[in-house]
Coordinates of C-alpha atoms in Angstrom, one line a residue:
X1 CA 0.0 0.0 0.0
X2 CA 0.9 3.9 -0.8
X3 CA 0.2 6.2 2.5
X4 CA 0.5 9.6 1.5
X5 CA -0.9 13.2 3.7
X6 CA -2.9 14.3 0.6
X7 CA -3.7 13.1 -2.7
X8 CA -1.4 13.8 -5.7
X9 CA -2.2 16.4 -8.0
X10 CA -4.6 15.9 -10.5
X11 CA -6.4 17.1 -14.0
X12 CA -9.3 16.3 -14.7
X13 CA -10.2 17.4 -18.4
X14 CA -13.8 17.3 -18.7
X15 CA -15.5 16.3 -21.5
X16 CA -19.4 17.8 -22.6
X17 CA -22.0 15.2 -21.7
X18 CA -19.6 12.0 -20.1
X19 CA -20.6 12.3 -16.5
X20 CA -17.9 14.4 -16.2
X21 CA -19.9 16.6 -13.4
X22 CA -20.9 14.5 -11.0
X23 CA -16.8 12.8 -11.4
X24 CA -15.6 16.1 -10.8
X25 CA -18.0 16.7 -7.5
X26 CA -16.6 13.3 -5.9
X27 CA -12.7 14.2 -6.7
X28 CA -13.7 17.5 -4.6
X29 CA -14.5 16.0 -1.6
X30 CA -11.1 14.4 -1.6
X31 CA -9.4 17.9 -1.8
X32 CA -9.3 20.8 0.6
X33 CA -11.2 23.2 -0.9
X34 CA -8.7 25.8 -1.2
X35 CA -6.5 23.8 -3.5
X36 CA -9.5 23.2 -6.5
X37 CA -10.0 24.8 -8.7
X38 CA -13.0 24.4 -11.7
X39 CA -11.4 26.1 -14.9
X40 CA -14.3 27.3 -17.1
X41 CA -12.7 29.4 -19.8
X42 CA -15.3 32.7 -19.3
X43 CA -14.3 32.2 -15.6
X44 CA -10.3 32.3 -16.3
X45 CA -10.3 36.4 -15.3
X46 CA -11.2 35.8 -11.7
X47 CA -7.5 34.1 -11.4
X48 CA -3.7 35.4 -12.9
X49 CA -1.8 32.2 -14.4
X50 CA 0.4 33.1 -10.8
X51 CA -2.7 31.8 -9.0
X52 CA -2.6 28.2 -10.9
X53 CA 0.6 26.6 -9.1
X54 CA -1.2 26.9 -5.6
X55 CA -3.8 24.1 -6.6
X56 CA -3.9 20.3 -6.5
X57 CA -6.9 19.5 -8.3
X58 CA -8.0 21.0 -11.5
X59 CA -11.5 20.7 -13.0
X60 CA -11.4 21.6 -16.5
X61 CA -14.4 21.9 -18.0
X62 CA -14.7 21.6 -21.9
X63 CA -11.0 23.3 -22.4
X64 CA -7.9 21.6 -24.4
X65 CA -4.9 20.9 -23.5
X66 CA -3.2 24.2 -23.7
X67 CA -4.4 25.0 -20.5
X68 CA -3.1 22.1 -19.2
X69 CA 0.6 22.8 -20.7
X70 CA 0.0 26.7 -18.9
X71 CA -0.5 25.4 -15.7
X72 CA 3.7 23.8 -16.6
X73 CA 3.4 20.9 -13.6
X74 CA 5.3 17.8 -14.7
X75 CA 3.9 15.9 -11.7
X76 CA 0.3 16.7 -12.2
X77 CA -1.5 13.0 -12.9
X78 CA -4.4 13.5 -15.9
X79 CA -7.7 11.8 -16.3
X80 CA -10.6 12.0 -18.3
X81 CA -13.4 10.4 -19.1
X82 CA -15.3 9.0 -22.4
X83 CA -18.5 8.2 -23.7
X84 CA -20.1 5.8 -26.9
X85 CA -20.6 8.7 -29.5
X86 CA -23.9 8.7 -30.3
X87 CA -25.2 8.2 -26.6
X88 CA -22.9 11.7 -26.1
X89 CA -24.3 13.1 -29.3
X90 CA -27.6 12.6 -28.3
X91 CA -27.3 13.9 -24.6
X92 CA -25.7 16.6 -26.0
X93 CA -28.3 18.0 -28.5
X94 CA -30.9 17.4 -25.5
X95 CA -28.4 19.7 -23.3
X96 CA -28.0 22.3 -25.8
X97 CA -31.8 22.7 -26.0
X98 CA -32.2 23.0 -22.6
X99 CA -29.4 25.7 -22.4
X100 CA -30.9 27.5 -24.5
X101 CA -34.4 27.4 -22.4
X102 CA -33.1 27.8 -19.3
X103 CA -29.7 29.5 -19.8
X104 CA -30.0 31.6 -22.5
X105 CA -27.3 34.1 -21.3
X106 CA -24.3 31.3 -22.0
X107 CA -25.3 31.3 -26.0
X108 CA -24.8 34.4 -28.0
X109 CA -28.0 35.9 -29.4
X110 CA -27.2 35.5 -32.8
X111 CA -26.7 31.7 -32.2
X112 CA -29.8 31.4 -29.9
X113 CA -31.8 33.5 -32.5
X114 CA -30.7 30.7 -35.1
X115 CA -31.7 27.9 -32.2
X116 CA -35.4 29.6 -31.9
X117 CA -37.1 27.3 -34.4
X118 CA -35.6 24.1 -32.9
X119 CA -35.5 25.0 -29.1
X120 CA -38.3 22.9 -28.3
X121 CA -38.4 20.3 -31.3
X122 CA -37.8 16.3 -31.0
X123 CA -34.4 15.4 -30.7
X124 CA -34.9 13.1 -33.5
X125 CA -35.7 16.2 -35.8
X126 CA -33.0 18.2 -35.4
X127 CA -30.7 15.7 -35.6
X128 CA -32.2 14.7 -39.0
X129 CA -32.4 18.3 -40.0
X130 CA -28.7 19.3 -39.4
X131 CA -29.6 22.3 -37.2
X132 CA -27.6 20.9 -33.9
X133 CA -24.3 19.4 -35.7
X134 CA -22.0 21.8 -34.2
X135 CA -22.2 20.9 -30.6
X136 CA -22.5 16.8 -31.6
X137 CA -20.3 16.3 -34.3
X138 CA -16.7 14.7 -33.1
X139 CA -16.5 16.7 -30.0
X140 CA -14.6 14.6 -28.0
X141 CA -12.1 14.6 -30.8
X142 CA -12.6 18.2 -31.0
X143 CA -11.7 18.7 -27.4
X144 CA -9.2 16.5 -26.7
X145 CA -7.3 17.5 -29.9
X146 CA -7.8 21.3 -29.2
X147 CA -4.3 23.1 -28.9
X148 CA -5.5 26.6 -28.3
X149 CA -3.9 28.8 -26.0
X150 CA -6.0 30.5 -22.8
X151 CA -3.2 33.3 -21.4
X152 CA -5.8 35.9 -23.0
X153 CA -8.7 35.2 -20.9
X154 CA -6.6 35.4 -17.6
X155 CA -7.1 38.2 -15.7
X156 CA -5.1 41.4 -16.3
X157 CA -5.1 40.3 -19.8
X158 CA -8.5 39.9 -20.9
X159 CA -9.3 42.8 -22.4
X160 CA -12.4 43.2 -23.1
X161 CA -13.7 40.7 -20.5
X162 CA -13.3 36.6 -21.1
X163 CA -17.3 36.6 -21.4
X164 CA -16.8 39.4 -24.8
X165 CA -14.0 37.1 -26.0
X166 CA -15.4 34.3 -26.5
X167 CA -18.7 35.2 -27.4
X168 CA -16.7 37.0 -30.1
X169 CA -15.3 33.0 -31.6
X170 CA -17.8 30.8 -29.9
X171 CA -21.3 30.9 -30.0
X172 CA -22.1 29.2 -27.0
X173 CA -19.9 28.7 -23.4
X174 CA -20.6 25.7 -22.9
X175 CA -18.7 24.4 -26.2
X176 CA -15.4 26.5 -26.7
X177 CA -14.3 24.3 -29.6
X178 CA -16.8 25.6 -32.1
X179 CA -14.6 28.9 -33.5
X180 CA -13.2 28.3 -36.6
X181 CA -13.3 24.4 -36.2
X182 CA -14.4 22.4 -39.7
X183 CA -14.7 18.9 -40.2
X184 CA -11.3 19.0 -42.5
X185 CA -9.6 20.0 -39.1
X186 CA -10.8 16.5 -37.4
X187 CA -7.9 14.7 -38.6
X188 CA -5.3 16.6 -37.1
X189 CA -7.7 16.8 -34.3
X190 CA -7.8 13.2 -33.8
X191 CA -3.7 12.6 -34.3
X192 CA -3.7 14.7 -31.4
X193 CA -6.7 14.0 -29.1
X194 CA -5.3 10.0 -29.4
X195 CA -1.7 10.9 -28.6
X196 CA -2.5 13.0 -25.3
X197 CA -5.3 10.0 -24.2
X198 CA -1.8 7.8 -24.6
X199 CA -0.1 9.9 -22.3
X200 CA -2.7 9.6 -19.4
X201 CA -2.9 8.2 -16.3
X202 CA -6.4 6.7 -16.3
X203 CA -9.1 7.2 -19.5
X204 CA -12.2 6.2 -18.1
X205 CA -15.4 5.3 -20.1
X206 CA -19.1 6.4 -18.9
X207 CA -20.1 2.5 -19.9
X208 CA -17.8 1.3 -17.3
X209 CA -18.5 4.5 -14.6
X210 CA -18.0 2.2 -11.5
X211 CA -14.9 0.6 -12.6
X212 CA -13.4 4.1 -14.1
X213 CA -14.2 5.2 -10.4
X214 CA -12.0 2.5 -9.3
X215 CA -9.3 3.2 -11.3
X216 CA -8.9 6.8 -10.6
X217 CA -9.6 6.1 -6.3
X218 CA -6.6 3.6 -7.0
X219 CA -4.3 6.0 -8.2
X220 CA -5.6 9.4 -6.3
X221 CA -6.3 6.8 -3.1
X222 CA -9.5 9.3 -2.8
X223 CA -12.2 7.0 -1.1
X224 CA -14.7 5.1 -3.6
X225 CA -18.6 6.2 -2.5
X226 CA -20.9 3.7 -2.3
X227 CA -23.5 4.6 -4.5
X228 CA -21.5 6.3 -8.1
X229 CA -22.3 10.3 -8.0
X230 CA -24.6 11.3 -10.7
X231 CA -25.4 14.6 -11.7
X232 CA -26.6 17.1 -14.6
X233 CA -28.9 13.8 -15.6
X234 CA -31.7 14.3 -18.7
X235 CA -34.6 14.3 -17.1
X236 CA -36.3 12.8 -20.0
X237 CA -33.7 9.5 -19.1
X238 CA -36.0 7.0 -17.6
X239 CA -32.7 4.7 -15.8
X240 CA -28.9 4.7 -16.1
X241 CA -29.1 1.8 -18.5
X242 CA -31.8 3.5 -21.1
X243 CA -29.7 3.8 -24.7
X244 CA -30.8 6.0 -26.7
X245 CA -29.7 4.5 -29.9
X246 CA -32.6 2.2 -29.5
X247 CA -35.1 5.0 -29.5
X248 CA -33.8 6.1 -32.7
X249 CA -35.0 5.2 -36.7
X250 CA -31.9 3.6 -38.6
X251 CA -31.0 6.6 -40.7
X252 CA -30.8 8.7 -37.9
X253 CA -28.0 6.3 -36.3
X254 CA -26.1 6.4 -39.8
X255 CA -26.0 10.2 -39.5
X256 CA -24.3 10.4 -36.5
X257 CA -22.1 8.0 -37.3
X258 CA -21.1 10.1 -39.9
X259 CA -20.8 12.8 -38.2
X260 CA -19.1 11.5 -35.5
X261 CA -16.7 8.9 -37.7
X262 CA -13.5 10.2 -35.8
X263 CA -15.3 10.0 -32.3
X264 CA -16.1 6.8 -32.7
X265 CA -12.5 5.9 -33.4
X266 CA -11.4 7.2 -30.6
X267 CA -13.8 5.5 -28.3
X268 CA -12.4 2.5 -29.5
X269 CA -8.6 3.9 -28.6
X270 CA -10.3 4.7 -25.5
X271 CA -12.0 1.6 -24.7
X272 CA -8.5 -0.5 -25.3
X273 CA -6.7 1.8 -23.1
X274 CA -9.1 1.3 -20.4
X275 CA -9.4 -2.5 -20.6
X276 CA -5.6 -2.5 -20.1
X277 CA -5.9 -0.2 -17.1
X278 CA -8.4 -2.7 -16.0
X279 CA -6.5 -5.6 -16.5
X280 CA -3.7 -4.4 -14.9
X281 CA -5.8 -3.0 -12.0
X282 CA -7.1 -6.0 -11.5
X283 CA -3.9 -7.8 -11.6
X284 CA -2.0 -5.6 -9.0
X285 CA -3.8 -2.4 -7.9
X286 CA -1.9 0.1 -6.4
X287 CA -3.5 0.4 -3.5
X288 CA -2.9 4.4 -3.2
X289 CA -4.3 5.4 0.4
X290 CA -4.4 9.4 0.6
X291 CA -5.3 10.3 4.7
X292 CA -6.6 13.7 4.3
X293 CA -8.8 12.5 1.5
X294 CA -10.3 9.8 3.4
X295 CA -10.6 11.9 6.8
X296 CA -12.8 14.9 4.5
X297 CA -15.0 12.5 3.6
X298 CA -15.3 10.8 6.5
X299 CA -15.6 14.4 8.5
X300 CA -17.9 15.8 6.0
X301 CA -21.6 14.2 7.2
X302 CA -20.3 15.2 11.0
X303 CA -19.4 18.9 9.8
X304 CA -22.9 19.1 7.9
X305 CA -24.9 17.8 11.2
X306 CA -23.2 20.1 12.9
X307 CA -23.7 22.9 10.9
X308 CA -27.4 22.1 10.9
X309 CA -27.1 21.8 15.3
X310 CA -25.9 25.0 15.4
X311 CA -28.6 26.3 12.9
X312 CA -31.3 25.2 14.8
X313 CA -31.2 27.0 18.1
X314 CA -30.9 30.2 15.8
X315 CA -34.4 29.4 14.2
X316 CA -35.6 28.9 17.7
X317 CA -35.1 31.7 19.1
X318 CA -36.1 33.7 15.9
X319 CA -39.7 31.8 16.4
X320 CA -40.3 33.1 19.7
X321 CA -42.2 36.0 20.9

């Protein structure tokens, strides 16, 4: 077994519609919570690239890896997670939509003006009508393979704010990869989204959550919950093992296929890497055992009763005449 005070230093990159949130809520709680940080590129101005050294865990939501080469930390672990395409694609057009309902402000008008007619359309039609390709079509590719640089959206550099930057090449926050990015880019996209999932220390796969979980508690030695987090679910999903490639006619499969052909090579990259990872797991785990990550969690419930104790008498008191 490895003891260590606190777990290593870790990035997490993030990829749109993987399960990526409710991953990056548990690797929190094994944290302090001065040392993470969630890296959303409007966000970048609250911190100086000085700011970056001082934390352990970084949450890195949507971005490439140029902002994982800034942060310059040759000990800092990377993971990330992967999902089958056209489960992603679909989940994604679903998320867009409801973005755009109830978060309008995080798409540009001009883009949600051009989402109007579709904003509350079946999934199924917008697929088939091509309105929603941008935020579905090889976006893990897209991500993953993304070399662009972020010092301009740091703070004391971001001039006009991050928020007028990237509204200025991408339509929509949530999906920073959509300025300037073509299909004819995808293959370089994919030589490089491929190599860097080479270089990592764990790629898990949302198909295999619980045993990606184990992986990544293995090497981080953060505690493993009980129950696997879940978060930012469709609510039109009726259970974690719904697919919704069986809700959909043939022909729409076949488009996404084709418009996710270099996604769907990489998922299979990804899936052998894992099944190694497994293997080897399950041939001789590390058996990484952090302290401080295991004491937060255990502390955590206690703190929270507490906290709601100390509440009460307050309310009490408040009540009374």
């Amino acid at each position: 077994m490895r003891v260590s005070l606190e777990p290593p230093p870790v990035y997490f990159m993030h990829l749109p519609k993987t399960a990526g949130t409710a991953l990056g809520r548990w690797l929190r709680m094994g944290y302090h919570r001065n040392r993470y940080i969630d890296l959303r590129a409007e966000e970048l101005e609250r911190l100086t690239q000085a700011d970056l050294p001082r934390f352990r865990c970084f949450h890195a939501w949507h971005l490439g890896r140029g902002l994982y080469d800034l942060i310059g930390r040759s000990d800092l672990l990377c993971v990330t997670m992967l999902r089958e395409p056209i489960e992603r694609a679909v989940s994604a057009v679903r998320h867009h939509q409801r973005t755009g309902q109830d978060h309008p402000e995080r798409i540009s008008p001009a883009h949600l003006a051009q989402m109007q007619p579709w904003l509350m359309a079946d999934s199924e039609a917008c697929i088939r009508a091509g309105v929603a390709d941008a935020p579905l079509q090889n976006a893990q590719t897209r991500v993953l393979g993304n070399r662009r640089g972020y010092a301009q959206l740091f703070r004391g550099a971001a001039q006009p704010s991050a928020r007028t930057l990237l509204f200025a090449a991408y339509p929509v926050l949530d999906y920073p990869w959509l300025d300037q990015q073509t299909p004819e880019d995808d293959a370089g996209s994919f030589q490089r989204a491929q190599a860097w999932l080479d270089e990592m220390a764990v790629v898990g796969l949302t198909e295999r959550y619980a045993e990606s979980l184990l992986l990544m508690g293995d090497l981080l030695g953060i505690p493993i919950p009980a129950e696997p987090p879940r978060a930012n679910i469709n609510p039109q999903r009726s259970g974690p093992a719904m697919r919704y490639r069986d809700q959909l006619a043939p022909e729409v499969v076949a488009r996404l296929e084709e418009l996710n052909r270099y996604d769907l090579e990489l998922y299979a990259h990804a899936t052998e890497l894992f099944e190694q990872q497994w293997a080897r797991y399950r041939a001789r785990a590390r058996r990484t055992f952090s302290i401080a990550a295991h004491a937060r969690q255990t502390l955590r419930p206690l703190k929270a009763q507490i906290r709601r104790i100390m509440r009460t008498p307050s309310k009490r008191l408040a009540g009374s005449p």
